[in-house]
């Protein structure tokens, strides 16, 4: 099976949807509480905690005020909405522990009947997504993309088995393989080399 493509090059005629249409509820902003020393119970995920590879760093803080409505759950996707790292994303995993998220982040709760969280996260690593970030960010005092703009972003929605096979393939691939692809200016979503890899991953 060839690469998925993107909404501007939908060669396989996958359904086209938007982020808000695959979310449970609206995309939402996080807490405006200030950060304090870690209380040993609830982490406060801030925009600066998200590393370049989408993980969470080791500088763990708590919020001065913890509200349950900001609690993160397995599979939630966080989007940086402002500053030099606008567009950066994190797929929250239970291994990070109990956590809430801060106000410079936007949370999308994936509807897992429609979309696989790992598929969605890797969509945010694609050239198509980053082209959107570059075109959508508004520069006032600093770059900014709001929840509505993220929500309106189009993406392809392959059948769930294909999404899950893709996600499983990515998880099983070692880091050196992807480093080599990136250093060769190859992209998981569009390169001819990766097309062969995704064909193997998605064979029916």
PDB file of C-alpha atoms in Angstrom:
ATOM      1  CA  UNK A   1       0.000   0.000   0.000  1.00  0.00           C
ATOM      2  CA  UNK A   2       1.365   3.417  -0.920  1.00  0.00           C
ATOM      3  CA  UNK A   3       1.803   6.226   1.570  1.00  0.00           C
ATOM      4  CA  UNK A   4      -1.325   7.956   2.796  1.00  0.00           C
ATOM      5  CA  UNK A   5      -0.599  11.270   1.126  1.00  0.00           C
ATOM      6  CA  UNK A   6      -2.394  14.321   2.495  1.00  0.00           C
ATOM      7  CA  UNK A   7      -5.627  16.255   1.844  1.00  0.00           C
ATOM      8  CA  UNK A   8      -3.979  18.105  -1.027  1.00  0.00           C
ATOM      9  CA  UNK A   9      -2.732  14.874  -2.619  1.00  0.00           C
ATOM     10  CA  UNK A  10      -5.317  12.266  -1.687  1.00  0.00           C
ATOM     11  CA  UNK A  11      -4.409   9.676  -4.292  1.00  0.00           C
ATOM     12  CA  UNK A  12      -6.115   6.845  -2.408  1.00  0.00           C
ATOM     13  CA  UNK A  13      -9.346   8.749  -1.833  1.00  0.00           C
ATOM     14  CA  UNK A  14      -9.328   8.364   1.943  1.00  0.00           C
ATOM     15  CA  UNK A  15     -12.080  10.271   3.742  1.00  0.00           C
ATOM     16  CA  UNK A  16     -11.057  13.819   4.642  1.00  0.00           C
ATOM     17  CA  UNK A  17     -11.949  15.112   8.082  1.00  0.00           C
ATOM     18  CA  UNK A  18     -10.783  17.810  10.502  1.00  0.00           C
ATOM     19  CA  UNK A  19      -9.204  17.660  13.926  1.00  0.00           C
ATOM     20  CA  UNK A  20     -12.367  18.904  15.599  1.00  0.00           C
ATOM     21  CA  UNK A  21     -14.390  16.152  13.906  1.00  0.00           C
ATOM     22  CA  UNK A  22     -12.221  13.389  15.384  1.00  0.00           C
ATOM     23  CA  UNK A  23     -12.213  14.935  18.866  1.00  0.00           C
ATOM     24  CA  UNK A  24     -14.457  14.286  21.830  1.00  0.00           C
ATOM     25  CA  UNK A  25     -15.674  17.728  22.785  1.00  0.00           C
ATOM     26  CA  UNK A  26     -13.994  20.990  21.827  1.00  0.00           C
ATOM     27  CA  UNK A  27     -10.254  21.502  21.735  1.00  0.00           C
ATOM     28  CA  UNK A  28      -9.573  23.155  25.078  1.00  0.00           C
ATOM     29  CA  UNK A  29      -7.029  25.431  26.745  1.00  0.00           C
ATOM     30  CA  UNK A  30      -5.238  24.437  29.926  1.00  0.00           C
ATOM     31  CA  UNK A  31      -4.871  25.823  33.420  1.00  0.00           C
ATOM     32  CA  UNK A  32      -3.590  29.327  34.099  1.00  0.00           C
ATOM     33  CA  UNK A  33      -2.220  28.337  37.502  1.00  0.00           C
ATOM     34  CA  UNK A  34       1.379  29.166  38.302  1.00  0.00           C
ATOM     35  CA  UNK A  35       3.947  26.388  38.625  1.00  0.00           C
ATOM     36  CA  UNK A  36       5.369  25.323  41.984  1.00  0.00           C
ATOM     37  CA  UNK A  37       7.682  22.591  43.184  1.00  0.00           C
ATOM     38  CA  UNK A  38       6.504  19.072  42.376  1.00  0.00           C
ATOM     39  CA  UNK A  39       4.179  17.787  45.078  1.00  0.00           C
ATOM     40  CA  UNK A  40       4.891  14.141  44.323  1.00  0.00           C
ATOM     41  CA  UNK A  41       1.376  13.574  43.013  1.00  0.00           C
ATOM     42  CA  UNK A  42       0.299  15.685  40.034  1.00  0.00           C
ATOM     43  CA  UNK A  43       2.592  16.929  37.290  1.00  0.00           C
ATOM     44  CA  UNK A  44       1.970  20.283  35.602  1.00  0.00           C
ATOM     45  CA  UNK A  45       2.738  19.922  31.874  1.00  0.00           C
ATOM     46  CA  UNK A  46       3.942  23.208  30.437  1.00  0.00           C
ATOM     47  CA  UNK A  47       4.839  24.172  26.900  1.00  0.00           C
ATOM     48  CA  UNK A  48       8.539  24.067  27.789  1.00  0.00           C
ATOM     49  CA  UNK A  49       8.273  20.475  29.029  1.00  0.00           C
ATOM     50  CA  UNK A  50       7.644  19.055  25.543  1.00  0.00           C
ATOM     51  CA  UNK A  51      10.852  17.899  23.898  1.00  0.00           C
ATOM     52  CA  UNK A  52      11.590  17.958  20.178  1.00  0.00           C
ATOM     53  CA  UNK A  53      10.618  14.287  19.896  1.00  0.00           C
ATOM     54  CA  UNK A  54       7.262  14.832  21.600  1.00  0.00           C
ATOM     55  CA  UNK A  55       8.177  13.389  24.989  1.00  0.00           C
ATOM     56  CA  UNK A  56       8.116  15.170  28.356  1.00  0.00           C
ATOM     57  CA  UNK A  57      11.323  16.489  29.898  1.00  0.00           C
ATOM     58  CA  UNK A  58      12.665  15.882  33.385  1.00  0.00           C
ATOM     59  CA  UNK A  59      11.957  19.305  34.920  1.00  0.00           C
ATOM     60  CA  UNK A  60       8.812  18.232  36.765  1.00  0.00           C
ATOM     61  CA  UNK A  61       6.626  20.851  38.449  1.00  0.00           C
ATOM     62  CA  UNK A  62       3.149  20.928  39.954  1.00  0.00           C
ATOM     63  CA  UNK A  63       0.457  23.570  39.619  1.00  0.00           C
ATOM     64  CA  UNK A  64      -0.321  25.843  42.526  1.00  0.00           C
ATOM     65  CA  UNK A  65      -3.960  24.893  41.967  1.00  0.00           C
ATOM     66  CA  UNK A  66      -4.931  21.506  40.516  1.00  0.00           C
ATOM     67  CA  UNK A  67      -8.348  21.184  38.873  1.00  0.00           C
ATOM     68  CA  UNK A  68      -9.697  17.848  37.691  1.00  0.00           C
ATOM     69  CA  UNK A  69     -11.045  19.312  34.441  1.00  0.00           C
ATOM     70  CA  UNK A  70      -7.449  19.660  33.244  1.00  0.00           C
ATOM     71  CA  UNK A  71      -6.426  16.069  34.060  1.00  0.00           C
ATOM     72  CA  UNK A  72      -4.788  14.290  31.146  1.00  0.00           C
ATOM     73  CA  UNK A  73      -5.676  10.793  30.015  1.00  0.00           C
ATOM     74  CA  UNK A  74      -3.991   8.157  27.890  1.00  0.00           C
ATOM     75  CA  UNK A  75      -4.000   9.225  24.229  1.00  0.00           C
ATOM     76  CA  UNK A  76      -4.710  12.931  24.731  1.00  0.00           C
ATOM     77  CA  UNK A  77      -2.830  15.119  22.239  1.00  0.00           C
ATOM     78  CA  UNK A  78      -1.347  18.424  23.391  1.00  0.00           C
ATOM     79  CA  UNK A  79      -0.592  21.256  20.956  1.00  0.00           C
ATOM     80  CA  UNK A  80       1.681  24.196  21.732  1.00  0.00           C
ATOM     81  CA  UNK A  81      -0.299  27.293  20.811  1.00  0.00           C
ATOM     82  CA  UNK A  82       2.163  30.139  21.211  1.00  0.00           C
ATOM     83  CA  UNK A  83       5.801  31.118  21.217  1.00  0.00           C
ATOM     84  CA  UNK A  84       8.835  29.774  19.404  1.00  0.00           C
ATOM     85  CA  UNK A  85       7.604  26.192  19.790  1.00  0.00           C
ATOM     86  CA  UNK A  86       4.095  26.764  18.400  1.00  0.00           C
ATOM     87  CA  UNK A  87       2.899  23.610  16.671  1.00  0.00           C
ATOM     88  CA  UNK A  88       4.904  21.219  18.813  1.00  0.00           C
ATOM     89  CA  UNK A  89       2.834  18.281  20.058  1.00  0.00           C
ATOM     90  CA  UNK A  90       2.849  15.593  22.720  1.00  0.00           C
ATOM     91  CA  UNK A  91       0.866  12.376  22.910  1.00  0.00           C
ATOM     92  CA  UNK A  92       0.154  11.911  26.605  1.00  0.00           C
ATOM     93  CA  UNK A  93       0.896   8.457  28.011  1.00  0.00           C
ATOM     94  CA  UNK A  94      -0.048   7.019  31.375  1.00  0.00           C
ATOM     95  CA  UNK A  95       3.628   6.334  32.093  1.00  0.00           C
ATOM     96  CA  UNK A  96       4.060  10.086  32.648  1.00  0.00           C
ATOM     97  CA  UNK A  97       1.884   9.814  35.726  1.00  0.00           C
ATOM     98  CA  UNK A  98      -1.027  11.912  36.907  1.00  0.00           C
ATOM     99  CA  UNK A  99      -0.850  15.298  35.187  1.00  0.00           C
ATOM    100  CA  UNK A 100      -2.716  18.435  34.200  1.00  0.00           C
ATOM    101  CA  UNK A 101      -1.769  20.799  31.382  1.00  0.00           C
ATOM    102  CA  UNK A 102      -1.015  24.516  31.294  1.00  0.00           C
ATOM    103  CA  UNK A 103      -2.725  27.349  29.445  1.00  0.00           C
ATOM    104  CA  UNK A 104      -0.242  27.725  26.592  1.00  0.00           C
ATOM    105  CA  UNK A 105      -1.242  24.225  25.518  1.00  0.00           C
ATOM    106  CA  UNK A 106      -4.397  23.022  23.760  1.00  0.00           C
ATOM    107  CA  UNK A 107      -5.766  19.544  24.391  1.00  0.00           C
ATOM    108  CA  UNK A 108      -7.500  17.323  21.863  1.00  0.00           C
ATOM    109  CA  UNK A 109      -9.229  14.224  23.242  1.00  0.00           C
ATOM    110  CA  UNK A 110      -9.290  11.738  20.343  1.00  0.00           C
ATOM    111  CA  UNK A 111     -12.463   9.827  19.608  1.00  0.00           C
ATOM    112  CA  UNK A 112     -10.829   6.400  19.476  1.00  0.00           C
ATOM    113  CA  UNK A 113     -13.765   4.998  17.528  1.00  0.00           C
ATOM    114  CA  UNK A 114     -12.624   7.221  14.663  1.00  0.00           C
ATOM    115  CA  UNK A 115      -8.913   7.784  15.063  1.00  0.00           C
ATOM    116  CA  UNK A 116      -5.940   6.078  16.660  1.00  0.00           C
ATOM    117  CA  UNK A 117      -4.042   8.473  18.975  1.00  0.00           C
ATOM    118  CA  UNK A 118      -0.670   7.319  17.670  1.00  0.00           C
ATOM    119  CA  UNK A 119      -1.770   7.798  14.076  1.00  0.00           C
ATOM    120  CA  UNK A 120      -2.958  11.288  14.996  1.00  0.00           C
ATOM    121  CA  UNK A 121       0.257  12.131  16.816  1.00  0.00           C
ATOM    122  CA  UNK A 122       2.395  11.047  13.869  1.00  0.00           C
ATOM    123  CA  UNK A 123       0.217  13.116  11.572  1.00  0.00           C
ATOM    124  CA  UNK A 124       1.494  16.109  13.574  1.00  0.00           C
ATOM    125  CA  UNK A 125       5.035  15.130  12.617  1.00  0.00           C
ATOM    126  CA  UNK A 126       4.303  15.320   8.885  1.00  0.00           C
ATOM    127  CA  UNK A 127       5.426  17.978   6.426  1.00  0.00           C
ATOM    128  CA  UNK A 128       1.776  18.744   5.673  1.00  0.00           C
ATOM    129  CA  UNK A 129       1.117  19.544   9.338  1.00  0.00           C
ATOM    130  CA  UNK A 130       4.189  21.773   9.643  1.00  0.00           C
ATOM    131  CA  UNK A 131       3.280  23.605   6.467  1.00  0.00           C
ATOM    132  CA  UNK A 132      -0.035  24.352   8.167  1.00  0.00           C
ATOM    133  CA  UNK A 133       1.766  25.603  11.283  1.00  0.00           C
ATOM    134  CA  UNK A 134       3.920  27.940   9.234  1.00  0.00           C
ATOM    135  CA  UNK A 135       0.956  29.358   7.328  1.00  0.00           C
ATOM    136  CA  UNK A 136      -1.508  29.574  10.232  1.00  0.00           C
ATOM    137  CA  UNK A 137       0.544  31.129  12.989  1.00  0.00           C
ATOM    138  CA  UNK A 138      -0.204  34.771  13.612  1.00  0.00           C
ATOM    139  CA  UNK A 139       2.706  36.931  14.692  1.00  0.00           C
ATOM    140  CA  UNK A 140       1.683  39.638  17.141  1.00  0.00           C
ATOM    141  CA  UNK A 141       4.101  39.736  20.046  1.00  0.00           C
ATOM    142  CA  UNK A 142       4.876  36.087  19.269  1.00  0.00           C
ATOM    143  CA  UNK A 143       3.579  33.328  16.966  1.00  0.00           C
ATOM    144  CA  UNK A 144       0.169  31.958  17.909  1.00  0.00           C
ATOM    145  CA  UNK A 145      -2.360  29.356  16.683  1.00  0.00           C
ATOM    146  CA  UNK A 146      -5.697  29.153  18.485  1.00  0.00           C
ATOM    147  CA  UNK A 147      -7.976  26.176  19.171  1.00  0.00           C
ATOM    148  CA  UNK A 148     -10.342  26.977  16.315  1.00  0.00           C
ATOM    149  CA  UNK A 149      -7.508  27.087  13.795  1.00  0.00           C
ATOM    150  CA  UNK A 150      -6.160  23.760  15.002  1.00  0.00           C
ATOM    151  CA  UNK A 151      -9.661  22.320  14.973  1.00  0.00           C
ATOM    152  CA  UNK A 152     -10.210  23.291  11.348  1.00  0.00           C
ATOM    153  CA  UNK A 153      -7.045  21.562  10.147  1.00  0.00           C
ATOM    154  CA  UNK A 154      -7.869  18.858   7.588  1.00  0.00           C
ATOM    155  CA  UNK A 155      -6.405  15.380   7.678  1.00  0.00           C
ATOM    156  CA  UNK A 156      -6.946  12.026   6.021  1.00  0.00           C
ATOM    157  CA  UNK A 157      -8.861   9.332   7.873  1.00  0.00           C
ATOM    158  CA  UNK A 158      -7.865   5.869   6.648  1.00  0.00           C
ATOM    159  CA  UNK A 159      -9.747   2.831   7.927  1.00  0.00           C
ATOM    160  CA  UNK A 160      -8.991   2.036  11.564  1.00  0.00           C
ATOM    161  CA  UNK A 161      -7.061  -1.194  10.786  1.00  0.00           C
ATOM    162  CA  UNK A 162      -4.709   0.814   8.559  1.00  0.00           C
ATOM    163  CA  UNK A 163      -4.246   3.448  11.240  1.00  0.00           C
ATOM    164  CA  UNK A 164      -3.409   0.823  13.847  1.00  0.00           C
ATOM    165  CA  UNK A 165      -1.038  -1.048  11.562  1.00  0.00           C
ATOM    166  CA  UNK A 166       0.738   2.201  10.784  1.00  0.00           C
ATOM    167  CA  UNK A 167       0.985   3.102  14.487  1.00  0.00           C
ATOM    168  CA  UNK A 168       2.300  -0.361  15.345  1.00  0.00           C
ATOM    169  CA  UNK A 169       4.901  -0.135  12.598  1.00  0.00           C
ATOM    170  CA  UNK A 170       6.148   3.227  13.829  1.00  0.00           C
ATOM    171  CA  UNK A 171       6.364   2.007  17.414  1.00  0.00           C
ATOM    172  CA  UNK A 172       8.386  -1.028  16.395  1.00  0.00           C
ATOM    173  CA  UNK A 173      10.830   0.851  14.210  1.00  0.00           C
ATOM    174  CA  UNK A 174      14.067   1.750  15.928  1.00  0.00           C
ATOM    175  CA  UNK A 175      15.138   5.343  16.381  1.00  0.00           C
ATOM    176  CA  UNK A 176      18.160   5.033  14.125  1.00  0.00           C
ATOM    177  CA  UNK A 177      15.969   4.170  11.132  1.00  0.00           C
ATOM    178  CA  UNK A 178      13.964   7.364  11.504  1.00  0.00           C
ATOM    179  CA  UNK A 179      17.081   9.425  12.163  1.00  0.00           C
ATOM    180  CA  UNK A 180      18.486   8.124   8.889  1.00  0.00           C
ATOM    181  CA  UNK A 181      15.251   8.967   7.072  1.00  0.00           C
ATOM    182  CA  UNK A 182      15.192  12.498   8.473  1.00  0.00           C
ATOM    183  CA  UNK A 183      18.871  13.090   7.683  1.00  0.00           C
ATOM    184  CA  UNK A 184      18.178  12.065   4.094  1.00  0.00           C
ATOM    185  CA  UNK A 185      15.302  14.540   3.886  1.00  0.00           C
ATOM    186  CA  UNK A 186      12.857  11.652   3.602  1.00  0.00           C
ATOM    187  CA  UNK A 187       9.421  11.901   5.164  1.00  0.00           C
ATOM    188  CA  UNK A 188       7.330   9.085   6.554  1.00  0.00           C
ATOM    189  CA  UNK A 189       4.263  10.412   4.806  1.00  0.00           C
ATOM    190  CA  UNK A 190       5.609  11.138   1.366  1.00  0.00           C
ATOM    191  CA  UNK A 191       8.907   9.482   0.468  1.00  0.00           C
ATOM    192  CA  UNK A 192       9.213   6.684  -2.047  1.00  0.00           C
ATOM    193  CA  UNK A 193      11.480   4.759   0.314  1.00  0.00           C
ATOM    194  CA  UNK A 194       8.996   4.876   3.157  1.00  0.00           C
ATOM    195  CA  UNK A 195       6.229   3.953   0.736  1.00  0.00           C
ATOM    196  CA  UNK A 196       7.736   0.471   0.618  1.00  0.00           C
ATOM    197  CA  UNK A 197       7.876   0.325   4.400  1.00  0.00           C
ATOM    198  CA  UNK A 198       4.264   1.355   4.789  1.00  0.00           C
ATOM    199  CA  UNK A 199       3.264  -1.140   2.104  1.00  0.00           C
ATOM    200  CA  UNK A 200       4.667  -3.907   4.295  1.00  0.00           C
ATOM    201  CA  UNK A 201       3.026  -2.493   7.392  1.00  0.00           C
ATOM    202  CA  UNK A 202      -0.390  -2.119   5.763  1.00  0.00           C
ATOM    203  CA  UNK A 203      -0.668  -5.237   3.658  1.00  0.00           C
ATOM    204  CA  UNK A 204      -4.162  -6.704   3.850  1.00  0.00           C
TER     205      UNK A 204
END
